[in-house]
Amino acid sequence: MVDERRLIDGRSERTPMLAEVWVHRLDNALGRRHRHGALALYRWDDDQRPSEPHPDGSLTLSRQTATWMRTVGDRLYNATYDGQFPPPTRADIRAVRAALADFGDTYLDSVQPVDRTSGPAAHALDVGVRANTVDISGILAGSRGITDIYPAIDRFTGPDRYPLLQGAAAALTEQVSRRTGMRPGEVDALLRQTAAGQRFEAVAEYLVARDPQQRRLPDGSPRLLPDDHVDRLRTAVAHELEETFRGLSERDPQSSRGDGQRAVEQGMRNVAMRMAEFRDTIHTDQRGYAQVASVVAAVQSELATSPATTAAGRDSGALTLQLKPRTDYWSGELRETSEVLGAAGVDRSLTFDRDRVIAVLAAVDPWQPPSPTLRAAVRAVGVESARLCNPEGVVPTDAVGQALEDELARDFAERQEPRLLGALGFDPQQLADESSPSATAQVVATLAAEAGRHIGLEADDVKAQLLTTPPKQRLEKAVALSLAGSTPTREQRDRLTADLRAALTSAMEADHDGKTKLHTWRRSTAGESLAGKVTSAIHHARKGAPSNNLQRLAAAATTGQPPPGTRRPTTPTSTPAPAHHPAPPTHTRDSR
């Protein structure tokens, strides 16, 4: 016997009007444009036939669904009088909700046919998403007048057609919303409007892009990581999600919602672990990237904290933060060039010579002693990385400010060379190369030593504080540290600032001349003399006494003339000893 279906005629019953209201709400949930024209509705004569969509867009409803939709439609849209219908029972309310659920599922099957080719995991998620798309309570609440006929019908729960998978899909929405900051409705829309076979990748895209634990730059912007690293991370996250729903596909879909929710919560914990793994280690095929990243991480770790400057803090061994926690100061972008050895960009990128740095680091072998070429490459990365470790990064500054930054960065890279080599797998006990200090190095070393002596810090800790200070504020910070604990006047503070600026300017000139001469005695003498005068200038500023004319003394030192009031020596070796001999740091190579 052939089953027959009968047209539901809108002229004699109100079912089509009710269906249009519900379709409107479903189209909104699916992000679909509203259809034009009435939906063709039929109902089966056979009590056993379920509701079914057809290729022509029409729907044939089961007799039970059609009956209850007619009842609701007639009561909503036909004139009635009090007492015409008996008060609804709980069974009536459940029947109406079941009719809406059945109608909604059938309509979804019509406009979004089930994809049965995307695998069991995608199908399990699809079943849960589709069932949750028919938001029974939400649709009923938006159906004007229905709560007057069926009081509190929008506050009932169920029916869940597939509790396990509906609970899992709902948990996925909640977890993704919490981890990305998206509204639950946005996550639901993403799931509903994405093809079943592409949902895991789509969710992974948002989880990666909006990872709340992702380390960001000081201004809050995200890092620019290599494309292949991001692709691998998205693939790993999508795989974890797929495995979660693959496991659910093997279970009874009538199991409880709670079981589905717990399975997804565990799956999202696995996702978090994978994301943490990729947060700490960059997975890329870009040449030299892993080695540069290791050195940068060591630089930032070393500069992140400093001993406390207060007496109580020093006694307790407390540390103070110099860099923001959970923050990266390198954007993650690595470029190659043939024009300079190394450069830090204003966009917090790093650029290195492809042959002298990138290729050398890419070929590193920790089982062999580090060669001079490798040491030079590591120092170049250390220098440019250190330039970025301040709130402003690389910003234009004057010649004195640039000289101070250059020396602080070079000094840091040399002192930390054993640790930077250790980041590449070498024995941290390897010693750095030794060479004579520049005049600028001696001036900065003396300045750091004097400031540290007054605030109870080692000179290296003072240099780290200066290095992590915005470039245009470094000289002012150096003066403040040098005068800590004293009460100088503004005039004395300004005079010390001018004296230090003059000393650094003279040291720069001495270093430049020394590089163009066959002899280096003039640069060495200038560094020792200027270092002594820095000590004297700080001493006088702290005591409130007038400062010596450091500018005249600096000029005499850099030109080889004897200081005012002294006699020219007969030989270079008879130059009078300076008033102070700081322990000179070892020399570092220029990054260019």
Coordinates of C-alpha atoms in Angstrom, one line a residue:
M1 CA 0.0 0.0 0.0
V2 CA 1.4 3.4 -1.0
D3 CA 1.5 5.9 1.8
E4 CA -0.4 9.1 1.1
R5 CA 0.1 12.7 2.3
R6 CA -2.4 15.4 2.4
L7 CA -1.9 19.2 1.9
I8 CA -2.3 21.3 4.9
D9 CA -4.5 24.1 3.6
G10 CA -4.0 27.5 5.1
R11 CA -7.5 28.5 4.2
S12 CA -9.0 26.0 6.7
E13 CA -6.4 25.8 9.4
R14 CA -3.7 28.0 10.9
T15 CA -0.8 25.6 10.9
P16 CA 0.9 27.4 8.0
M17 CA 0.8 30.7 9.9
L18 CA 2.4 29.1 13.0
A19 CA 5.0 27.4 10.8
E20 CA 6.0 30.7 9.2
V21 CA 6.6 32.2 12.7
W22 CA 8.8 29.2 13.7
V23 CA 10.6 29.2 10.3
H24 CA 11.5 32.9 10.7
R25 CA 13.1 32.2 14.1
L26 CA 15.0 29.2 12.7
D27 CA 16.3 31.2 9.7
N28 CA 17.6 33.8 12.1
A29 CA 19.5 31.1 14.0
L30 CA 21.0 29.7 10.8
G31 CA 21.9 33.1 9.4
R32 CA 19.7 32.5 6.4
R33 CA 17.7 35.0 4.4
H34 CA 14.0 34.7 4.9
R35 CA 12.2 32.7 2.3
H36 CA 9.6 34.3 0.0
G37 CA 6.2 32.6 -0.3
A38 CA 4.5 30.2 2.0
L39 CA 6.2 26.9 3.0
A40 CA 4.3 23.9 1.4
L41 CA 3.2 21.7 4.3
Y42 CA 1.7 18.2 4.1
R43 CA 0.9 15.5 6.7
W44 CA 1.0 11.8 6.5
D45 CA -2.1 9.7 6.8
D46 CA -0.1 6.9 8.4
D47 CA 0.3 7.4 12.1
Q48 CA 3.7 5.7 12.0
R49 CA 5.4 7.8 9.4
P50 CA 7.9 10.4 10.8
S51 CA 8.1 13.9 9.5
E52 CA 10.2 14.2 6.3
P53 CA 11.7 16.9 4.0
H54 CA 11.4 16.6 0.2
P55 CA 13.7 17.8 -2.6
D56 CA 11.1 20.4 -3.7
G57 CA 11.4 22.1 -0.4
S58 CA 8.1 20.9 1.0
L59 CA 7.7 19.2 4.4
T60 CA 5.4 16.3 5.3
L61 CA 4.7 16.3 9.0
S62 CA 3.9 13.3 11.2
R63 CA 0.3 13.1 12.2
Q64 CA 1.1 13.9 15.8
T65 CA 3.2 17.0 15.0
A66 CA 0.6 18.2 12.4
T67 CA -2.2 17.7 15.0
W68 CA -0.6 19.7 17.7
M69 CA 0.6 22.5 15.4
R70 CA -3.0 22.8 14.2
T71 CA -4.3 23.0 17.7
V72 CA -1.8 25.7 18.7
G73 CA -2.4 27.7 15.4
D74 CA -6.1 27.6 15.8
R75 CA -6.0 28.8 19.4
L76 CA -3.5 31.6 18.5
Y77 CA -5.1 33.0 15.4
N78 CA -8.8 32.1 15.6
A79 CA -11.3 34.0 17.7
T80 CA -12.0 32.1 20.9
Y81 CA -14.0 32.7 24.0
D82 CA -13.2 32.0 27.6
G83 CA -13.8 28.4 28.6
Q84 CA -13.8 27.2 25.0
F85 CA -10.7 25.0 25.7
P86 CA -9.8 23.2 28.9
P87 CA -6.7 24.4 30.8
P88 CA -3.6 22.9 29.4
T89 CA -1.9 20.0 31.2
R90 CA 1.8 19.4 31.6
A91 CA 1.3 16.6 29.0
D92 CA -0.1 19.2 26.6
I93 CA 2.9 21.5 27.1
R94 CA 5.3 18.6 26.5
A95 CA 3.4 17.6 23.4
V96 CA 3.6 21.2 22.0
R97 CA 7.4 21.4 22.7
A98 CA 7.8 18.0 21.1
A99 CA 5.9 19.1 18.0
L100 CA 8.2 22.2 17.7
A101 CA 11.3 20.1 18.1
D102 CA 10.1 17.7 15.4
F103 CA 9.1 20.5 13.0
G104 CA 12.5 22.3 13.6
D105 CA 14.5 19.2 12.9
T106 CA 12.6 18.5 9.7
Y107 CA 13.1 22.1 8.5
L108 CA 16.8 21.9 9.2
D109 CA 17.1 18.7 7.2
S110 CA 15.4 20.5 4.3
V111 CA 17.6 23.6 4.2
Q112 CA 20.8 22.0 5.6
P113 CA 20.9 18.4 4.6
V114 CA 22.9 16.1 6.9
D115 CA 26.5 15.6 5.7
R116 CA 27.1 11.9 6.1
T117 CA 30.5 11.9 4.4
S118 CA 32.5 13.9 6.9
G119 CA 33.3 11.1 9.3
P120 CA 31.9 10.0 12.6
A121 CA 33.4 12.8 14.7
A122 CA 32.0 15.6 12.5
H123 CA 28.6 13.8 12.3
A124 CA 28.4 13.5 16.1
L125 CA 29.0 17.3 16.5
D126 CA 26.6 18.0 13.7
V127 CA 23.8 16.0 15.4
G128 CA 24.3 18.0 18.6
V129 CA 24.5 21.4 16.9
R130 CA 21.4 20.7 14.8
A131 CA 19.4 19.6 17.7
N132 CA 20.5 22.6 19.8
T133 CA 19.7 25.0 16.9
V134 CA 16.1 24.3 17.4
D135 CA 16.0 26.4 20.6
I136 CA 12.6 25.3 21.7
S137 CA 12.3 27.7 24.7
G138 CA 13.6 30.6 22.6
I139 CA 11.3 30.1 19.7
L140 CA 8.3 29.7 22.0
A141 CA 9.2 32.9 23.9
G142 CA 9.2 34.7 20.6
S143 CA 5.9 33.3 19.4
R144 CA 3.5 36.1 20.5
G145 CA 0.6 35.0 22.6
I146 CA 1.6 31.4 23.1
T147 CA 2.5 31.8 26.7
D148 CA -1.0 33.1 27.4
I149 CA -2.4 29.8 26.1
Y150 CA 0.2 27.6 27.6
P151 CA 1.6 29.3 30.7
A152 CA 5.3 28.8 31.4
I153 CA 5.7 26.7 28.3
D154 CA 9.0 28.6 27.5
R155 CA 10.4 27.7 30.9
F156 CA 10.1 23.9 30.6
T157 CA 13.1 21.9 29.5
G158 CA 13.5 19.3 26.8
P159 CA 12.9 17.3 24.9
D160 CA 16.5 16.4 24.1
R161 CA 16.5 14.1 21.1
Y162 CA 20.2 13.2 21.6
P163 CA 21.1 14.2 25.2
L164 CA 24.8 13.1 25.0
L165 CA 25.6 15.0 21.8
Q166 CA 23.4 18.0 22.7
G167 CA 25.2 18.4 26.0
A168 CA 28.6 18.1 24.2
A169 CA 27.7 20.7 21.6
A170 CA 26.4 23.1 24.4
A171 CA 29.6 22.6 26.4
L172 CA 31.7 23.3 23.3
T173 CA 29.9 26.6 22.9
E174 CA 30.4 27.5 26.5
Q175 CA 34.1 26.5 26.6
V176 CA 34.9 28.3 23.3
S177 CA 33.1 31.4 24.5
R178 CA 35.0 31.5 27.8
R179 CA 38.4 31.0 26.2
T180 CA 38.0 33.4 23.3
G181 CA 35.8 36.2 24.8
M182 CA 33.1 35.6 22.1
R183 CA 29.5 35.7 23.1
P184 CA 27.8 32.3 23.2
G185 CA 25.5 33.4 20.4
E186 CA 28.5 34.2 18.2
V187 CA 29.9 30.7 18.8
D188 CA 26.5 29.1 18.1
A189 CA 26.3 31.1 14.9
L190 CA 29.8 30.0 13.9
L191 CA 28.9 26.3 14.4
R192 CA 25.5 26.6 12.7
Q193 CA 26.7 28.4 9.7
T194 CA 29.8 26.3 9.1
A195 CA 29.7 23.1 7.1
A196 CA 29.8 20.0 9.2
G197 CA 33.2 18.8 7.8
Q198 CA 34.8 22.2 8.5
R199 CA 33.7 23.0 12.1
F200 CA 36.7 21.7 13.9
E201 CA 39.1 23.8 11.8
A202 CA 36.8 26.9 12.2
V203 CA 36.7 26.5 16.0
A204 CA 40.5 26.0 16.1
E205 CA 41.0 29.2 14.1
Y206 CA 39.2 31.2 16.7
L207 CA 40.8 29.4 19.7
V208 CA 44.3 30.1 18.3
A209 CA 43.6 33.7 17.3
R210 CA 42.0 34.6 20.6
D211 CA 44.0 32.5 23.0
P212 CA 43.8 34.4 26.3
Q213 CA 47.1 32.9 27.5
Q214 CA 48.9 34.0 24.4
R215 CA 51.9 36.2 25.2
R216 CA 51.5 39.6 23.8
L217 CA 53.7 42.7 23.1
P218 CA 53.9 45.5 25.6
D219 CA 51.1 47.5 23.8
G220 CA 48.8 44.5 24.0
S221 CA 49.0 43.5 20.3
P222 CA 49.6 39.9 19.3
R223 CA 52.9 38.4 18.2
L224 CA 53.5 37.8 14.5
L225 CA 54.6 34.1 14.5
P226 CA 55.7 32.1 11.4
D227 CA 52.8 31.0 9.3
D228 CA 53.8 27.3 9.4
H229 CA 53.9 27.4 13.2
V230 CA 50.3 28.9 13.3
D231 CA 49.2 26.3 10.8
R232 CA 50.6 23.4 12.9
L233 CA 49.0 24.8 16.0
R234 CA 45.6 25.1 14.3
T235 CA 45.9 21.5 13.0
A236 CA 46.8 20.2 16.5
V237 CA 43.9 22.0 18.1
A238 CA 41.4 20.8 15.5
H239 CA 42.8 17.2 16.0
E240 CA 42.1 17.3 19.7
L241 CA 38.5 18.5 19.1
E242 CA 38.0 15.8 16.5
E243 CA 39.3 13.1 18.8
T244 CA 36.9 14.3 21.6
F245 CA 33.8 13.9 19.3
R246 CA 35.1 10.7 17.8
G247 CA 35.0 9.2 21.2
L248 CA 31.4 10.5 21.7
S249 CA 30.4 9.1 18.4
E250 CA 31.0 5.6 19.7
R251 CA 28.7 6.1 22.7
D252 CA 25.0 5.9 23.1
P253 CA 23.5 9.3 22.1
Q254 CA 20.8 8.8 24.6
S255 CA 23.3 9.0 27.5
S256 CA 23.0 12.0 29.8
R257 CA 23.9 15.6 28.8
G258 CA 26.3 15.6 31.7
D259 CA 28.4 12.9 30.2
G260 CA 28.7 14.9 26.9
Q261 CA 29.6 18.0 28.8
R262 CA 32.3 16.3 30.8
A263 CA 33.8 14.8 27.7
V264 CA 34.1 18.1 26.0
E265 CA 35.5 19.8 29.1
Q266 CA 38.3 17.2 29.2
G267 CA 38.9 17.7 25.5
M268 CA 39.3 21.4 26.0
R269 CA 41.8 20.8 28.7
N270 CA 43.8 18.7 26.2
V271 CA 43.5 21.7 23.8
A272 CA 44.8 24.0 26.4
M273 CA 47.8 21.8 27.0
R274 CA 48.6 21.7 23.3
M275 CA 48.3 25.5 23.0
A276 CA 50.7 25.9 26.0
E277 CA 53.2 23.6 24.3
F278 CA 53.1 25.7 21.1
R279 CA 53.2 28.9 23.2
D280 CA 56.5 27.9 24.7
T281 CA 58.1 26.3 21.6
I282 CA 57.9 27.7 18.1
H283 CA 57.4 24.9 15.5
T284 CA 58.7 26.3 12.2
D285 CA 60.9 25.3 9.3
Q286 CA 62.2 28.9 8.9
R287 CA 66.0 28.8 8.9
G288 CA 67.6 29.9 12.2
Y289 CA 64.3 30.9 13.8
A290 CA 64.5 28.4 16.7
Q291 CA 68.0 29.4 17.6
V292 CA 67.2 33.2 17.5
A293 CA 64.1 32.5 19.6
S294 CA 66.1 30.6 22.2
V295 CA 68.6 33.5 22.5
V296 CA 65.9 36.1 22.7
A297 CA 64.1 34.1 25.5
A298 CA 67.3 34.0 27.5
V299 CA 67.9 37.7 27.1
Q300 CA 64.3 38.6 28.2
S301 CA 64.5 36.1 31.1
E302 CA 67.8 37.7 32.3
L303 CA 66.4 41.3 32.1
A304 CA 62.9 40.4 33.6
T305 CA 63.9 41.0 37.2
S306 CA 66.4 42.9 39.3
P307 CA 67.3 42.9 43.0
A308 CA 65.3 45.3 45.2
T309 CA 66.8 48.7 45.8
T310 CA 65.3 49.3 49.3
A311 CA 67.3 48.2 52.4
A312 CA 64.5 45.8 53.4
G313 CA 64.3 44.3 50.0
R314 CA 68.1 43.8 49.7
D315 CA 68.2 42.1 53.1
S316 CA 65.4 39.7 52.1
G317 CA 66.8 39.0 48.6
A318 CA 63.6 40.2 47.0
L319 CA 63.4 40.9 43.3
T320 CA 61.6 43.7 41.4
L321 CA 60.0 43.3 38.0
Q322 CA 61.7 45.2 35.2
L323 CA 59.6 43.7 32.4
K324 CA 55.9 43.0 32.2
P325 CA 55.0 39.4 33.0
R326 CA 53.5 37.2 30.3
T327 CA 54.7 39.7 27.7
D328 CA 57.1 39.3 24.8
Y329 CA 59.2 42.2 23.7
W330 CA 60.1 40.7 20.3
S331 CA 57.2 40.6 17.8
G332 CA 58.2 37.2 16.6
E333 CA 59.0 38.4 13.1
L334 CA 62.5 37.4 11.9
R335 CA 63.9 38.9 8.7
E336 CA 67.1 38.2 6.7
T337 CA 69.3 40.8 5.1
S338 CA 72.8 41.3 3.6
E339 CA 73.2 45.0 4.6
V340 CA 73.8 44.9 8.4
L341 CA 74.9 42.3 10.9
G342 CA 71.8 42.9 13.0
A343 CA 69.0 45.4 13.6
A344 CA 66.0 45.8 15.9
G345 CA 63.0 47.4 14.2
V346 CA 60.6 50.0 15.5
D347 CA 57.9 47.4 14.9
R348 CA 59.8 45.1 17.3
S349 CA 61.0 42.8 14.5
L350 CA 64.5 41.5 14.3
T351 CA 66.7 41.5 11.2
F352 CA 70.0 39.7 10.8
D353 CA 72.6 39.0 8.1
R354 CA 71.6 35.8 6.3
D355 CA 75.2 34.5 6.1
R356 CA 77.0 35.9 9.2
V357 CA 74.1 35.3 11.6
I358 CA 71.2 33.3 10.3
A359 CA 73.2 30.6 8.5
V360 CA 75.7 30.4 11.3
L361 CA 73.0 29.8 14.0
A362 CA 71.1 27.4 11.8
A363 CA 74.2 25.2 11.5
V364 CA 75.0 25.3 15.3
D365 CA 76.5 22.2 16.8
P366 CA 76.6 22.2 20.6
W367 CA 79.0 19.3 20.6
Q368 CA 81.7 21.4 19.1
P369 CA 83.4 24.4 20.8
P370 CA 81.8 27.7 19.8
S371 CA 83.7 29.3 17.0
P372 CA 84.5 33.1 16.9
T373 CA 82.0 33.3 14.1
L374 CA 79.3 31.7 16.2
R375 CA 80.1 33.9 19.2
A376 CA 79.8 37.0 17.0
A377 CA 76.4 35.8 15.7
V378 CA 75.1 35.1 19.3
R379 CA 76.3 38.5 20.5
A380 CA 74.6 40.2 17.6
V381 CA 71.3 38.5 18.5
G382 CA 71.9 39.4 22.2
V383 CA 72.5 43.0 21.4
E384 CA 69.5 43.6 19.2
S385 CA 67.2 41.6 21.5
A386 CA 68.3 43.7 24.5
R387 CA 67.4 46.9 22.6
L388 CA 63.8 45.7 22.5
C389 CA 63.5 44.9 26.2
N390 CA 61.9 48.2 27.3
P391 CA 58.3 49.5 27.2
E392 CA 58.9 51.6 24.0
G393 CA 61.3 49.4 22.1
V394 CA 63.5 51.0 19.5
V395 CA 62.7 54.7 19.2
P396 CA 64.7 57.6 17.7
T397 CA 67.0 59.3 20.1
D398 CA 70.0 61.7 20.0
A399 CA 73.6 60.7 19.7
V400 CA 74.3 60.5 23.4
G401 CA 71.2 58.4 24.0
Q402 CA 72.2 56.1 21.1
A403 CA 75.7 55.7 22.5
L404 CA 74.4 54.9 25.9
E405 CA 72.0 52.3 24.5
D406 CA 74.7 50.8 22.2
E407 CA 77.1 50.3 25.1
L408 CA 74.4 49.0 27.5
A409 CA 73.3 46.4 24.9
R410 CA 76.8 45.4 23.9
D411 CA 77.9 45.1 27.5
F412 CA 74.9 43.0 28.4
A413 CA 75.4 40.7 25.4
E414 CA 79.1 40.1 26.3
R415 CA 78.5 39.5 30.0
Q416 CA 75.6 37.1 29.2
E417 CA 77.4 35.3 26.4
P418 CA 77.9 32.1 28.4
R419 CA 74.1 32.0 29.1
L420 CA 73.2 32.8 25.5
L421 CA 75.4 30.0 24.3
G422 CA 73.8 27.8 26.9
A423 CA 70.4 28.6 25.4
L424 CA 71.8 26.9 22.2
G425 CA 72.8 23.8 24.1
F426 CA 76.4 24.7 24.9
D427 CA 78.1 24.4 28.3
P428 CA 77.2 27.6 30.2
Q429 CA 80.7 27.6 31.7
Q430 CA 82.2 28.6 28.3
L431 CA 84.0 31.9 28.7
A432 CA 83.5 34.9 26.4
D433 CA 86.3 36.4 24.4
E434 CA 88.4 39.0 26.1
S435 CA 89.4 42.4 24.6
S436 CA 90.2 45.9 25.7
P437 CA 87.3 48.0 26.8
S438 CA 86.3 51.1 24.8
A439 CA 86.2 54.6 26.3
T440 CA 82.4 54.5 26.2
A441 CA 82.5 51.1 28.0
Q442 CA 84.6 52.5 30.8
V443 CA 82.4 55.6 31.2
V444 CA 79.2 53.5 31.4
A445 CA 80.9 50.9 33.7
T446 CA 82.0 53.7 36.1
L447 CA 78.6 55.3 36.0
A448 CA 76.9 52.0 36.8
A449 CA 79.4 51.2 39.6
E450 CA 78.9 54.6 41.3
A451 CA 75.1 54.4 41.1
G452 CA 75.1 50.8 42.4
R453 CA 77.4 51.7 45.3
H454 CA 74.9 54.3 46.5
I455 CA 71.8 52.1 46.2
G456 CA 73.3 48.8 47.2
L457 CA 73.2 47.1 43.8
E458 CA 75.9 45.5 41.6
A459 CA 76.9 47.5 38.6
D460 CA 75.4 44.8 36.3
D461 CA 72.0 45.2 38.0
V462 CA 72.2 49.0 37.4
K463 CA 72.9 48.4 33.7
A464 CA 70.0 46.1 33.4
Q465 CA 67.7 48.7 35.0
L466 CA 69.0 51.3 32.5
L467 CA 68.6 48.9 29.6
T468 CA 65.0 48.2 30.4
T469 CA 64.2 52.0 30.8
P470 CA 62.7 53.8 27.7
P471 CA 65.6 55.1 25.6
K472 CA 64.8 58.8 26.1
Q473 CA 64.7 58.5 29.8
R474 CA 67.9 56.5 30.4
L475 CA 70.3 59.4 31.1
E476 CA 67.8 61.0 33.5
K477 CA 67.4 57.6 35.2
A478 CA 71.2 57.3 35.5
V479 CA 71.4 60.7 37.2
A480 CA 68.6 59.7 39.6
L481 CA 70.3 56.5 40.6
S482 CA 73.6 58.2 41.0
L483 CA 72.1 60.8 43.3
A484 CA 69.9 58.4 45.3
G485 CA 69.9 59.1 49.0
S486 CA 71.1 62.7 48.6
T487 CA 69.2 66.0 48.2
P488 CA 70.8 67.9 45.3
T489 CA 69.3 71.1 44.0
R490 CA 67.8 71.2 40.5
E491 CA 70.9 73.1 39.4
Q492 CA 73.2 70.4 40.7
R493 CA 71.1 67.7 39.0
D494 CA 71.1 69.5 35.7
R495 CA 74.9 70.1 36.0
L496 CA 75.5 66.4 36.6
T497 CA 73.3 65.6 33.6
A498 CA 75.3 67.9 31.4
D499 CA 78.6 66.5 32.7
L500 CA 77.5 62.9 32.0
R501 CA 76.3 63.9 28.6
A502 CA 79.7 65.6 27.9
A503 CA 81.6 62.5 29.1
L504 CA 79.6 60.2 26.9
T505 CA 80.0 62.5 23.9
S506 CA 83.8 62.7 24.4
A507 CA 84.0 58.9 24.8
M508 CA 82.2 58.4 21.5
E509 CA 84.7 60.7 19.8
A510 CA 87.6 58.9 21.4
D511 CA 86.3 55.5 20.3
H512 CA 85.8 56.8 16.8
D513 CA 89.3 58.2 16.5
G514 CA 90.7 55.0 18.0
K515 CA 89.2 52.9 15.3
T516 CA 90.9 55.0 12.6
K517 CA 94.4 55.1 14.1
L518 CA 97.2 52.5 14.3
H519 CA 97.6 53.2 18.0
T520 CA 95.0 52.8 20.7
W521 CA 96.7 54.6 23.6
R522 CA 94.7 57.8 23.1
R523 CA 91.3 55.9 23.4
S524 CA 92.5 54.0 26.5
T525 CA 93.8 57.1 28.2
A526 CA 90.6 59.0 27.4
G527 CA 88.4 56.2 28.9
E528 CA 90.4 56.1 32.1
S529 CA 90.4 59.9 32.4
L530 CA 86.7 60.3 31.6
A531 CA 85.8 57.5 34.0
G532 CA 87.7 59.3 36.8
K533 CA 85.9 62.5 36.0
V534 CA 82.5 60.8 36.1
T535 CA 83.3 59.6 39.6
S536 CA 84.3 63.1 40.6
A537 CA 81.2 64.7 39.1
I538 CA 78.9 62.4 40.9
H539 CA 80.8 62.9 44.2
H540 CA 80.6 66.7 43.9
A541 CA 76.9 66.6 43.0
R542 CA 76.1 64.4 46.0
K543 CA 78.1 66.6 48.3
G544 CA 76.5 69.8 46.9
A545 CA 79.8 71.2 45.9
P546 CA 80.4 72.8 42.5
S547 CA 81.3 70.3 39.8
N548 CA 84.7 70.4 38.1
N549 CA 84.6 71.6 34.6
L550 CA 84.2 68.1 33.2
Q551 CA 83.8 69.4 29.6
R552 CA 87.3 71.0 29.6
L553 CA 88.8 67.9 31.2
A554 CA 87.0 65.6 28.6
A555 CA 88.3 67.7 25.7
A556 CA 91.9 67.5 27.1
A557 CA 91.6 63.7 27.5
T558 CA 90.3 63.1 24.0
T559 CA 92.9 65.3 22.3
G560 CA 95.9 63.9 24.1
Q561 CA 96.5 67.2 26.0
P562 CA 97.2 67.2 29.7
P563 CA 94.4 68.3 32.0
P564 CA 94.3 72.0 33.0
G565 CA 96.9 72.7 35.8
T566 CA 99.1 69.7 35.0
R567 CA 102.3 69.2 33.0
R568 CA 102.4 67.3 29.7
P569 CA 104.0 63.9 30.2
T570 CA 107.2 63.1 28.3
T571 CA 105.8 59.7 27.2
P572 CA 102.4 58.1 26.9
T573 CA 103.2 55.7 29.7
S574 CA 103.8 58.5 32.2
T575 CA 100.3 59.8 32.1
P576 CA 99.1 60.5 35.7
A577 CA 96.8 57.8 37.1
P578 CA 93.2 58.9 37.2
A579 CA 91.4 59.5 40.4
H580 CA 89.4 56.3 40.1
H581 CA 90.0 53.0 38.3
P582 CA 86.8 51.1 37.7
A583 CA 87.0 47.5 36.8
P584 CA 86.7 47.7 33.0
P585 CA 84.2 45.3 31.4
T586 CA 85.3 43.1 28.5
H587 CA 84.9 44.6 25.1
T588 CA 82.0 43.6 22.8
R589 CA 81.9 43.9 19.1
D590 CA 79.8 46.3 17.2
S591 CA 76.6 44.8 15.8
R592 CA 77.2 46.4 12.4

